[in-house]
């Protein structure tokens, strides 16, 4: 476990507490008031004891009682206000951190997301950050406040008796040093527990997403065995974490008991010598007992610091993870349809799982597609078709060569602007639990209903829209529940049409549709492609009939490229042979 430098704690605190400095100031003032009242209470009780025993008659008992009640009540009020402010500060700070983490994760490249499950990332964004709530809201103030309270107690005891004050100072220093020395004992176990927690949620999220395949293929038993294994590992890590925490807690309790013994011994010795009154004995005991309270809270802060060590290390690691795609381009993305050029482009996936052989997924691709033309991309599974689409969206960068739109390298354009000008429709459409309108606009409220309706009408989807029970306000279920595959595709086409992209990529978008729905989709595609450059990845003959050129790939290399009409009329071309035997029978 890497130890977190102290400066990283303060850097994190400064960054997320700066916007809430007013609340933090009020927290500090309330905390100082509470400390003052805690130091006052033993003095009041000592006066009460001396008054009752007749050793002191300076103040009436009733006045002492009223003062004690006022001090105790005031302390409780200040504690309530401090707790409320701390809660507000903690939530605001952690929510800001969650937003930053989520934005950072969304900005990372596709290779990162393929190596981390959604459940694991959710645990990072929510689980780790939740552990920092008290760290943000209370750690600095409470730690500093409790140290200040300990110092105040030592001063107050010293004012009563220097011997007792020296003993209190020595005890406080030794006890604090021992507690702080124990800080790192539980950190590795906390980190291991958090990591197993992330792996567990990643496993659950992944298998709940694939629940239909799990049920259909009889894999429920295997999944439950894996789940049990996760539980076993998680439980073992939990016991180790609790054992380490108990060791720290038990050590602190022994220190507190020892402090009380010291207070009673010194008080009795001074009392029998006649140096102090019985009320002062009670005062010394109260102060020594009170000395254990800030130490207990410091111990809690140490435990939070231990959790913060593990969580901040994981959060810091995530924030330090940089996208493999450098987003430093400043060239404007061209308007209108794109002229696309692949100049000796070669690409392979870096992770061994995606490409165990290490071979090029795209190998020396050198083609050109004129603006406004549509290319049909054919090839068997694994030939590199979908990878080519990902390169056009700049989800990956090629290791060799360059891809250019209108002569400008994609790496010279801002990634966000580039992706706004490229539309992608796949066979798997993500539908959110929201209205049709929100699903089409991706929750952009600036798009008016009239613009959406006009776009749907232009795509030939007016009848579909009118068939919905509440029109654009029709609520859709999670994962597209209540929609057919064809209706989900219609939503995807509407999304792309509203973007008005210069390039449209269809990645086997109609491979799962019935003929009637496919006919409707084909009309929508015709409208969508008008005036735009298009890339259509397909297995079916009907899908490539409208394209201008054909590109056939095998093992990442181009085996045939030419105009559709020319290839179709050439009996010796591969495309002509595919037409003869049927694309669906060959390209699988």
Coordinates of C-alpha atoms in Angstrom, one line a residue:
X1 CA 0.0 0.0 0.0
X2 CA 1.5 3.3 -1.0
X3 CA 1.5 5.9 1.8
X4 CA -0.3 9.1 0.9
X5 CA 1.8 12.2 1.4
X6 CA 0.3 14.7 3.8
X7 CA 0.3 17.4 1.1
X8 CA -2.2 15.4 -0.9
X9 CA -4.6 15.5 2.0
X10 CA -4.4 19.2 2.3
X11 CA -4.5 19.6 -1.5
X12 CA -7.7 17.6 -1.6
X13 CA -9.2 19.5 1.3
X14 CA -8.3 22.9 -0.1
X15 CA -9.7 22.1 -3.5
X16 CA -13.1 20.9 -2.3
X17 CA -13.6 23.0 0.8
X18 CA -12.6 26.3 -0.8
X19 CA -16.1 26.9 -2.3
X20 CA -17.6 26.4 1.2
X21 CA -15.2 28.6 3.3
X22 CA -18.1 30.4 5.0
X23 CA -19.5 27.2 6.4
X24 CA -16.1 26.1 7.4
X25 CA -15.5 29.3 9.3
X26 CA -18.8 29.0 11.2
X27 CA -17.8 25.4 12.0
X28 CA -14.5 26.6 13.4
X29 CA -16.2 29.2 15.5
X30 CA -18.7 26.7 16.9
X31 CA -15.9 24.2 17.6
X32 CA -13.9 26.8 19.5
X33 CA -17.0 27.7 21.6
X34 CA -17.6 24.1 22.4
X35 CA -14.0 23.7 23.5
X36 CA -14.2 26.6 25.8
X37 CA -17.4 25.2 27.4
X38 CA -15.8 21.8 27.8
X39 CA -12.9 23.4 29.7
X40 CA -15.3 25.4 31.9
X41 CA -17.5 22.5 33.1
X42 CA -14.9 20.8 35.4
X43 CA -14.2 24.2 37.0
X44 CA -17.9 24.6 37.8
X45 CA -18.1 21.0 39.2
X46 CA -15.1 21.6 41.3
X47 CA -16.7 24.7 42.8
X48 CA -19.8 22.7 43.5
X49 CA -17.9 19.9 45.4
X50 CA -15.9 22.5 47.5
X51 CA -19.1 24.4 48.3
X52 CA -21.0 21.2 49.3
X53 CA -18.0 20.0 51.5
X54 CA -17.7 23.5 53.0
X55 CA -14.2 24.1 51.7
X56 CA -15.4 27.0 49.6
X57 CA -18.3 29.3 50.1
X58 CA -17.6 31.9 47.4
X59 CA -20.7 31.1 45.3
X60 CA -24.2 30.0 46.1
X61 CA -25.0 26.4 45.1
X62 CA -28.0 27.6 43.0
X63 CA -25.7 30.0 40.9
X64 CA -23.3 27.1 40.3
X65 CA -26.1 24.8 39.2
X66 CA -27.5 27.4 36.8
X67 CA -24.0 28.1 35.3
X68 CA -23.4 24.3 34.8
X69 CA -26.8 23.8 33.1
X70 CA -26.2 26.8 30.9
X71 CA -22.7 25.6 29.9
X72 CA -23.9 22.1 29.3
X73 CA -26.9 23.3 27.2
X74 CA -24.8 25.7 25.3
X75 CA -22.3 23.0 24.5
X76 CA -25.0 20.7 23.1
X77 CA -26.4 23.5 21.0
X78 CA -23.0 24.2 19.5
X79 CA -22.5 20.5 18.9
X80 CA -25.8 20.3 17.0
X81 CA -24.9 23.3 14.8
X82 CA -21.4 21.9 14.2
X83 CA -22.8 18.5 13.2
X84 CA -25.3 20.2 10.8
X85 CA -22.6 22.3 9.2
X86 CA -20.3 19.4 8.9
X87 CA -23.0 17.3 7.2
X88 CA -23.6 20.1 4.7
X89 CA -19.9 20.6 4.0
X90 CA -19.3 16.8 3.7
X91 CA -22.1 16.2 1.2
X92 CA -21.2 19.2 -1.0
X93 CA -17.5 18.3 -1.1
X94 CA -18.1 14.6 -1.8
X95 CA -20.7 15.3 -4.5
X96 CA -18.3 17.7 -6.2
X97 CA -15.6 14.9 -6.0
X98 CA -18.1 12.4 -7.4
X99 CA -18.8 14.7 -10.3
X100 CA -15.1 15.2 -11.1
X101 CA -14.5 11.4 -10.9
X102 CA -17.4 10.6 -13.2
X103 CA -16.4 13.3 -15.7
X104 CA -12.8 12.0 -15.6
X105 CA -13.9 8.4 -16.2
X106 CA -16.1 9.4 -19.1
X107 CA -13.1 11.1 -20.6
X108 CA -10.9 8.1 -20.5
X109 CA -10.3 6.0 -23.6
X110 CA -12.2 2.8 -24.6
X111 CA -9.3 0.6 -23.6
X112 CA -9.6 1.7 -20.0
X113 CA -13.3 0.9 -19.9
X114 CA -12.7 -2.5 -21.4
X115 CA -10.3 -3.4 -18.6
X116 CA -12.6 -2.1 -15.8
X117 CA -16.2 -3.3 -15.2
X118 CA -19.0 -0.7 -14.6
X119 CA -19.6 -2.1 -11.1
X120 CA -15.9 -1.5 -10.2
X121 CA -16.1 2.0 -11.4
X122 CA -19.3 2.7 -9.6
X123 CA -17.7 1.5 -6.4
X124 CA -14.8 3.9 -7.0
X125 CA -17.1 6.8 -7.6
X126 CA -19.5 6.1 -4.8
X127 CA -18.0 3.7 -2.3
X128 CA -14.6 5.3 -2.0
X129 CA -15.9 8.8 -2.1
X130 CA -18.5 8.0 0.6
X131 CA -15.8 7.1 3.0
X132 CA -14.3 10.6 2.6
X133 CA -17.5 12.3 3.8
X134 CA -16.3 12.8 7.4
X135 CA -12.8 13.4 6.2
X136 CA -13.9 16.4 4.2
X137 CA -16.4 17.7 6.7
X138 CA -14.6 17.1 10.1
X139 CA -11.1 15.8 9.9
X140 CA -9.0 19.0 9.9
X141 CA -11.3 20.9 12.3
X142 CA -11.9 18.1 14.7
X143 CA -8.3 16.9 14.7
X144 CA -7.0 20.4 15.2
X145 CA -9.8 21.2 17.7
X146 CA -9.1 18.1 19.8
X147 CA -5.4 18.8 19.8
X148 CA -6.3 22.3 21.0
X149 CA -8.6 20.9 23.6
X150 CA -5.8 18.6 24.9
X151 CA -3.5 21.6 25.1
X152 CA -6.2 23.6 27.0
X153 CA -6.7 20.8 29.5
X154 CA -2.9 20.6 30.2
X155 CA -2.8 24.4 30.7
X156 CA -5.9 24.2 33.0
X157 CA -4.4 21.4 35.1
X158 CA -1.1 23.2 35.3
X159 CA -2.8 26.3 36.7
X160 CA -4.1 24.1 39.5
X161 CA -0.9 22.2 40.2
X162 CA 2.4 22.1 38.2
X163 CA 3.1 18.5 39.1
X164 CA -0.3 17.4 37.8
X165 CA 0.2 19.6 34.8
X166 CA 3.5 18.0 34.0
X167 CA 2.0 14.5 34.3
X168 CA -0.9 15.5 32.1
X169 CA 1.5 16.9 29.5
X170 CA 3.7 13.8 29.5
X171 CA 0.7 11.5 29.3
X172 CA -0.9 13.5 26.4
X173 CA 2.4 13.5 24.4
X174 CA 3.1 9.8 24.9
X175 CA -0.5 8.7 24.3
X176 CA -0.8 10.9 21.2
X177 CA 2.5 9.5 19.8
X178 CA 1.4 5.9 20.3
X179 CA -2.0 6.5 18.7
X180 CA -0.5 8.2 15.7
X181 CA 2.1 5.4 15.5
X182 CA -0.8 3.0 15.1
X183 CA -2.1 4.9 12.1
X184 CA -0.8 2.7 9.4
X185 CA -1.6 -0.7 11.0
X186 CA -5.0 -1.1 9.4
X187 CA -4.3 0.8 6.1
X188 CA -3.3 -2.3 4.0
X189 CA -6.3 -4.3 5.2
X190 CA -8.7 -1.4 4.5
X191 CA -7.3 -1.1 1.0
X192 CA -7.6 -4.9 0.4
X193 CA -11.2 -4.8 1.6
X194 CA -12.1 -1.8 -0.6
X195 CA -10.5 -3.6 -3.6
X196 CA -12.5 -6.8 -3.0
X197 CA -15.6 -4.7 -2.6
X198 CA -15.0 -3.1 -6.0
X199 CA -14.4 -6.5 -7.6
X200 CA -17.6 -7.9 -6.0
X201 CA -19.8 -5.1 -7.3
X202 CA -18.1 -5.4 -10.7
X203 CA -19.0 -9.1 -10.8
X204 CA -22.6 -8.5 -9.7
X205 CA -23.1 -5.7 -12.2
X206 CA -21.7 -7.7 -15.1
X207 CA -23.7 -10.8 -14.5
X208 CA -27.0 -9.0 -13.8
X209 CA -26.5 -7.3 -17.1
X210 CA -26.1 -10.7 -18.8
X211 CA -28.8 -12.4 -16.8
X212 CA -30.7 -13.6 -19.8
X213 CA -27.7 -15.4 -21.2
X214 CA -26.9 -16.8 -17.7
X215 CA -30.4 -18.3 -17.5
X216 CA -30.6 -19.4 -21.1
X217 CA -27.3 -21.3 -20.9
X218 CA -27.8 -22.9 -17.5
X219 CA -24.9 -20.9 -16.0
X220 CA -26.7 -20.1 -12.8
X221 CA -24.8 -22.7 -10.7
X222 CA -21.5 -21.5 -12.0
X223 CA -22.4 -17.9 -11.2
X224 CA -23.5 -18.7 -7.7
X225 CA -20.2 -20.6 -7.1
X226 CA -18.3 -17.5 -8.2
X227 CA -20.5 -15.3 -6.1
X228 CA -19.8 -17.6 -3.1
X229 CA -16.0 -17.3 -3.8
X230 CA -16.3 -13.5 -3.8
X231 CA -18.2 -13.7 -0.5
X232 CA -15.5 -15.9 1.1
X233 CA -12.6 -13.6 0.0
X234 CA -14.6 -10.5 1.0
X235 CA -15.4 -12.0 4.5
X236 CA -11.7 -12.9 5.0
X237 CA -10.6 -9.4 4.1
X238 CA -13.3 -8.0 6.4
X239 CA -12.1 -10.0 9.4
X240 CA -8.6 -9.0 8.8
X241 CA -9.6 -5.4 8.6
X242 CA -11.7 -5.6 11.8
X243 CA -8.9 -7.4 13.6
X244 CA -6.4 -4.6 12.7
X245 CA -9.0 -2.0 13.7
X246 CA -9.7 -3.8 17.0
X247 CA -5.9 -3.8 17.8
X248 CA -5.8 0.0 17.3
X249 CA -9.0 0.5 19.4
X250 CA -7.9 -1.8 22.2
X251 CA -4.5 -0.1 22.4
X252 CA -6.2 3.3 22.7
X253 CA -8.6 2.0 25.4
X254 CA -5.6 0.7 27.5
X255 CA -4.0 4.2 27.2
X256 CA -7.2 5.9 28.5
X257 CA -7.5 3.5 31.5
X258 CA -3.8 4.2 32.3
X259 CA -4.6 8.0 32.2
X260 CA -7.4 7.6 34.7
X261 CA -5.1 5.7 37.1
X262 CA -2.5 8.5 36.8
X263 CA -5.2 11.1 37.6
X264 CA -6.5 9.3 40.7
X265 CA -3.0 8.5 42.0
X266 CA -1.7 12.1 41.7
X267 CA -5.0 13.5 43.1
X268 CA -4.9 11.3 46.1
X269 CA -1.2 12.0 46.7
X270 CA -1.7 15.8 46.5
X271 CA -4.9 15.7 48.6
X272 CA -3.2 13.8 51.5
X273 CA -0.3 16.2 51.4
X274 CA -2.9 19.0 51.8
X275 CA -1.8 20.7 48.6
X276 CA -5.3 20.6 47.0
X277 CA -8.9 20.5 48.0
X278 CA -11.4 17.6 47.4
X279 CA -13.0 19.7 44.7
X280 CA -9.6 20.1 43.0
X281 CA -9.1 16.3 43.2
X282 CA -12.4 15.9 41.4
X283 CA -11.3 18.6 38.9
X284 CA -8.0 16.8 38.1
X285 CA -9.9 13.5 37.6
X286 CA -12.4 15.2 35.4
X287 CA -9.8 16.8 33.3
X288 CA -7.8 13.6 32.9
X289 CA -11.0 11.8 32.0
X290 CA -11.9 14.6 29.7
X291 CA -8.4 14.2 28.2
X292 CA -9.5 10.8 27.0
X293 CA -12.4 12.2 25.1
X294 CA -10.3 14.2 22.5
X295 CA -8.0 11.2 22.3
X296 CA -11.0 9.0 21.4
X297 CA -12.1 11.5 18.8
X298 CA -8.5 11.7 17.5
X299 CA -8.6 7.9 17.3
X300 CA -11.8 8.1 15.2
X301 CA -10.1 10.7 13.1
X302 CA -7.1 8.3 12.7
X303 CA -9.5 5.5 11.6
X304 CA -11.1 7.9 9.1
X305 CA -7.6 8.8 8.0
X306 CA -6.8 5.1 7.5
X307 CA -9.9 4.8 5.4
X308 CA -9.0 8.0 3.6
X309 CA -5.5 6.6 3.0
X310 CA -7.0 3.6 1.1
X311 CA -9.7 5.6 -0.6
X312 CA -7.6 8.6 -1.6
X313 CA -4.9 6.2 -3.0
X314 CA -7.5 4.6 -5.2
X315 CA -9.1 7.9 -6.1
X316 CA -5.7 9.5 -6.8
X317 CA -4.8 6.5 -8.9
X318 CA -8.0 6.9 -10.9
X319 CA -7.5 10.7 -11.4
X320 CA -3.9 10.1 -12.4
X321 CA -4.9 7.7 -15.1
X322 CA -4.7 9.5 -18.3
X323 CA -6.5 8.8 -21.5
X324 CA -4.3 7.2 -24.2
X325 CA -6.0 9.7 -26.5
X326 CA -4.3 13.1 -26.3
X327 CA -7.0 15.7 -26.7
X328 CA -4.8 18.7 -27.6
X329 CA -6.2 19.4 -31.1
X330 CA -7.3 23.0 -31.9
X331 CA -8.2 22.7 -35.6
X332 CA -11.9 23.2 -36.3
X333 CA -13.9 20.2 -37.4
X334 CA -14.9 20.7 -41.1
X335 CA -18.5 21.6 -41.9
X336 CA -20.6 19.5 -44.2
X337 CA -19.9 16.1 -45.5
X338 CA -16.4 14.7 -44.7
X339 CA -13.7 13.8 -47.3
X340 CA -12.1 10.8 -45.5
X341 CA -8.5 9.5 -46.1
X342 CA -6.8 6.6 -44.5
X343 CA -3.0 6.9 -45.0
X344 CA -1.2 3.6 -44.3
X345 CA -3.1 3.1 -41.1
X346 CA -2.2 0.2 -38.8
X347 CA -3.8 -0.6 -35.5
X348 CA -3.8 -3.3 -32.9
X349 CA -5.3 -3.6 -29.4
X350 CA -2.7 -3.3 -26.7
X351 CA -4.4 -5.6 -24.2
X352 CA -3.7 -9.3 -24.7
X353 CA -7.3 -10.4 -24.1
X354 CA -8.5 -8.3 -27.1
X355 CA -5.7 -9.5 -29.3
X356 CA -3.7 -12.5 -27.9
X357 CA -1.7 -13.0 -31.1
X358 CA -0.4 -9.4 -31.2
X359 CA -1.3 -9.2 -34.9
X360 CA -2.5 -6.0 -36.5
X361 CA -6.3 -5.6 -36.4
X362 CA -6.0 -3.0 -39.2
X363 CA -3.0 -3.5 -41.4
X364 CA -1.7 -0.8 -43.7
X365 CA -5.1 0.5 -44.7
X366 CA -4.8 3.1 -47.4
X367 CA -8.1 4.3 -48.9
X368 CA -10.0 7.4 -49.8
X369 CA -13.7 8.2 -49.6
X370 CA -14.9 11.4 -51.3
X371 CA -17.2 13.8 -49.4
X372 CA -20.9 12.8 -49.7
X373 CA -20.1 9.2 -50.8
X374 CA -21.1 6.1 -49.0
X375 CA -18.9 3.0 -48.6
X376 CA -20.1 -0.5 -47.9
X377 CA -17.7 -2.3 -45.5
X378 CA -17.8 -6.1 -45.8
X379 CA -15.9 -8.9 -44.2
X380 CA -16.1 -11.8 -41.8
X381 CA -16.3 -11.4 -38.0
X382 CA -12.9 -10.3 -36.8
X383 CA -11.8 -8.8 -40.1
X384 CA -11.5 -5.3 -38.6
X385 CA -14.8 -3.6 -39.7
X386 CA -16.0 -2.4 -36.3
X387 CA -12.4 -1.4 -35.4
X388 CA -12.3 0.9 -38.4
X389 CA -15.6 2.5 -37.2
X390 CA -14.0 3.1 -33.7
X391 CA -11.0 4.7 -35.3
X392 CA -13.2 7.1 -37.2
X393 CA -14.9 8.1 -33.9
X394 CA -11.4 8.4 -32.4
X395 CA -12.2 5.9 -29.7
X396 CA -8.7 4.7 -30.4
X397 CA -5.7 6.1 -32.2
X398 CA -3.8 4.1 -34.8
X399 CA -0.2 3.2 -33.9
X400 CA 0.9 3.9 -37.5
X401 CA -0.4 6.2 -40.2
X402 CA -3.1 8.9 -40.0
X403 CA -6.8 9.4 -40.6
X404 CA -7.8 12.7 -42.1
X405 CA -11.1 14.5 -42.5
X406 CA -10.9 17.1 -45.4
X407 CA -7.1 16.8 -45.1
X408 CA -6.9 17.4 -41.4
X409 CA -5.6 14.7 -39.0
X410 CA -8.2 13.6 -36.5
X411 CA -5.6 14.1 -33.7
X412 CA -5.5 17.8 -34.5
X413 CA -9.2 18.2 -33.8
X414 CA -10.9 18.5 -30.4
X415 CA -12.3 15.1 -29.5
X416 CA -15.7 16.4 -28.2
X417 CA -16.2 18.5 -31.4
X418 CA -15.2 15.6 -33.6
X419 CA -17.7 13.2 -32.0
X420 CA -20.5 15.7 -32.3
X421 CA -19.9 15.6 -36.0
X422 CA -19.8 11.8 -36.4
X423 CA -23.0 9.8 -36.0
X424 CA -22.9 6.1 -35.1
X425 CA -25.8 3.6 -35.0
X426 CA -25.1 0.0 -34.0
X427 CA -27.4 -3.0 -33.6
X428 CA -27.3 -2.5 -29.8
X429 CA -29.0 0.7 -28.9
X430 CA -28.8 2.1 -25.3
X431 CA -32.3 3.2 -24.1
X432 CA -32.6 5.2 -20.9
X433 CA -35.4 5.1 -18.4
X434 CA -36.8 8.4 -19.5
X435 CA -39.2 9.9 -22.1
X436 CA -38.9 9.4 -25.8
X437 CA -38.0 13.1 -26.1
X438 CA -35.1 12.8 -23.6
X439 CA -33.9 9.6 -25.2
X440 CA -33.7 11.3 -28.6
X441 CA -32.1 14.5 -27.4
X442 CA -29.9 12.9 -24.7
X443 CA -31.6 15.1 -22.1
X444 CA -30.9 18.4 -24.0
X445 CA -33.8 20.6 -23.1
X446 CA -32.8 23.3 -25.6
X447 CA -34.1 21.2 -28.5
X448 CA -37.8 22.1 -29.1
X449 CA -40.5 19.5 -29.7
X450 CA -41.2 21.0 -33.1
X451 CA -37.6 20.4 -34.2
X452 CA -37.8 16.8 -33.0
X453 CA -41.1 16.2 -34.7
X454 CA -39.8 17.7 -37.9
X455 CA -36.8 15.5 -37.8
X456 CA -38.9 12.4 -37.3
X457 CA -41.2 13.4 -40.1
X458 CA -38.2 13.8 -42.5
X459 CA -37.0 10.4 -41.6
X460 CA -40.4 8.9 -42.4
X461 CA -41.1 8.2 -38.7
X462 CA -44.2 10.4 -38.3
X463 CA -46.6 7.4 -38.2
X464 CA -44.4 5.8 -35.5
X465 CA -44.5 8.9 -33.4
X466 CA -48.3 9.3 -33.7
X467 CA -48.7 5.7 -32.6
X468 CA -47.1 6.4 -29.2
X469 CA -49.7 6.9 -26.4
X470 CA -48.2 10.2 -25.2
X471 CA -46.1 11.2 -28.2
X472 CA -42.7 12.5 -27.3
X473 CA -43.6 12.4 -23.6
X474 CA -44.1 8.6 -23.7
X475 CA -42.0 7.1 -20.9
X476 CA -39.7 4.3 -21.8
X477 CA -38.5 1.5 -19.4
X478 CA -34.9 0.7 -18.5
X479 CA -33.0 -1.0 -21.2
X480 CA -35.7 -0.2 -23.7
X481 CA -38.4 -2.3 -22.0
X482 CA -41.6 -1.9 -24.0
X483 CA -39.8 -1.1 -27.3
X484 CA -39.1 -3.6 -30.1
X485 CA -35.6 -3.8 -31.7
X486 CA -36.9 -1.8 -34.6
X487 CA -38.3 1.0 -32.5
X488 CA -35.1 1.3 -30.6
X489 CA -33.2 1.6 -33.9
X490 CA -35.7 4.4 -35.0
X491 CA -34.7 6.3 -31.8
X492 CA -31.0 5.9 -32.7
X493 CA -31.6 7.2 -36.2
X494 CA -33.5 10.2 -34.8
X495 CA -30.6 10.9 -32.4
X496 CA -28.1 11.0 -35.2
X497 CA -30.3 13.1 -37.5
X498 CA -30.6 15.8 -34.8
X499 CA -26.8 15.9 -34.5
X500 CA -26.6 16.8 -38.2
X501 CA -23.2 15.0 -38.6
X502 CA -20.8 15.1 -41.5
X503 CA -20.2 11.4 -41.2
X504 CA -22.7 8.6 -40.5
X505 CA -21.6 5.1 -39.5
X506 CA -24.0 2.2 -39.5
X507 CA -22.5 -0.8 -37.8
X508 CA -24.9 -3.7 -38.8
X509 CA -27.7 -1.5 -37.6
X510 CA -30.4 -3.5 -39.2
X511 CA -29.1 -7.0 -38.8
X512 CA -31.7 -8.0 -36.2
X513 CA -34.8 -6.6 -37.8
X514 CA -37.7 -8.2 -39.5
X515 CA -38.3 -7.4 -43.2
X516 CA -41.2 -4.9 -42.6
X517 CA -39.3 -2.9 -40.0
X518 CA -36.1 -3.1 -42.1
X519 CA -38.0 -1.5 -44.9
X520 CA -39.0 1.4 -42.6
X521 CA -35.3 1.6 -41.5
X522 CA -34.1 1.7 -45.1
X523 CA -36.2 4.7 -45.9
X524 CA -34.8 6.4 -42.7
X525 CA -31.3 5.5 -43.8
X526 CA -31.8 7.0 -47.2
X527 CA -32.9 10.4 -45.6
X528 CA -30.1 10.2 -43.1
X529 CA -27.4 9.7 -45.7
X530 CA -28.5 12.5 -47.9
X531 CA -25.7 15.1 -48.2
X532 CA -23.5 13.2 -45.8
X533 CA -20.5 10.8 -46.0
X534 CA -21.5 7.3 -45.0
X535 CA -19.9 4.1 -43.8
X536 CA -22.2 1.1 -43.7
X537 CA -20.9 -2.2 -42.1
X538 CA -23.2 -5.0 -43.2
X539 CA -23.8 -8.7 -43.7
X540 CA -27.0 -8.3 -45.8
X541 CA -27.2 -7.6 -49.5
X542 CA -30.1 -5.1 -49.1
X543 CA -28.1 -2.9 -46.8
X544 CA -25.2 -2.3 -49.3
X545 CA -27.3 -1.7 -52.4
X546 CA -27.3 2.0 -52.0
X547 CA -23.5 2.5 -51.4
X548 CA -21.1 4.0 -54.0
X549 CA -18.1 1.9 -53.2
X550 CA -17.4 -1.5 -51.7
X551 CA -14.5 -2.4 -49.3
X552 CA -13.9 -6.0 -48.4
X553 CA -11.5 -6.8 -45.6
X554 CA -9.9 -10.0 -44.3
X555 CA -7.7 -10.1 -41.2
X556 CA -7.4 -6.3 -41.2
X557 CA -6.2 -6.0 -44.8
X558 CA -8.1 -4.7 -47.8
X559 CA -8.7 -7.6 -50.3
X560 CA -11.0 -5.6 -52.6
X561 CA -12.0 -2.0 -53.1
X562 CA -13.9 -0.4 -55.9
X563 CA -17.1 1.1 -57.2
X564 CA -20.1 -1.0 -56.5
X565 CA -21.3 -1.1 -60.1
X566 CA -17.9 -2.1 -61.4
X567 CA -17.4 -4.8 -58.9
X568 CA -20.9 -6.2 -59.3
X569 CA -20.4 -6.5 -63.1
X570 CA -17.0 -8.1 -62.8
X571 CA -17.5 -11.9 -62.5
X572 CA -14.0 -12.3 -61.2
X573 CA -14.5 -9.9 -58.2
X574 CA -15.0 -11.2 -54.7
X575 CA -18.1 -8.9 -54.4
X576 CA -19.7 -10.5 -57.4
X577 CA -19.1 -14.0 -55.9
X578 CA -20.6 -12.8 -52.6
X579 CA -23.7 -11.6 -54.5
X580 CA -23.9 -14.9 -56.2
X581 CA -23.8 -17.1 -53.1
X582 CA -25.5 -14.6 -50.8
X583 CA -23.8 -12.3 -48.3
X584 CA -25.6 -13.7 -45.3
X585 CA -24.2 -17.2 -46.0
X586 CA -20.6 -16.1 -46.3
X587 CA -20.0 -13.1 -44.0
X588 CA -20.6 -14.6 -40.6

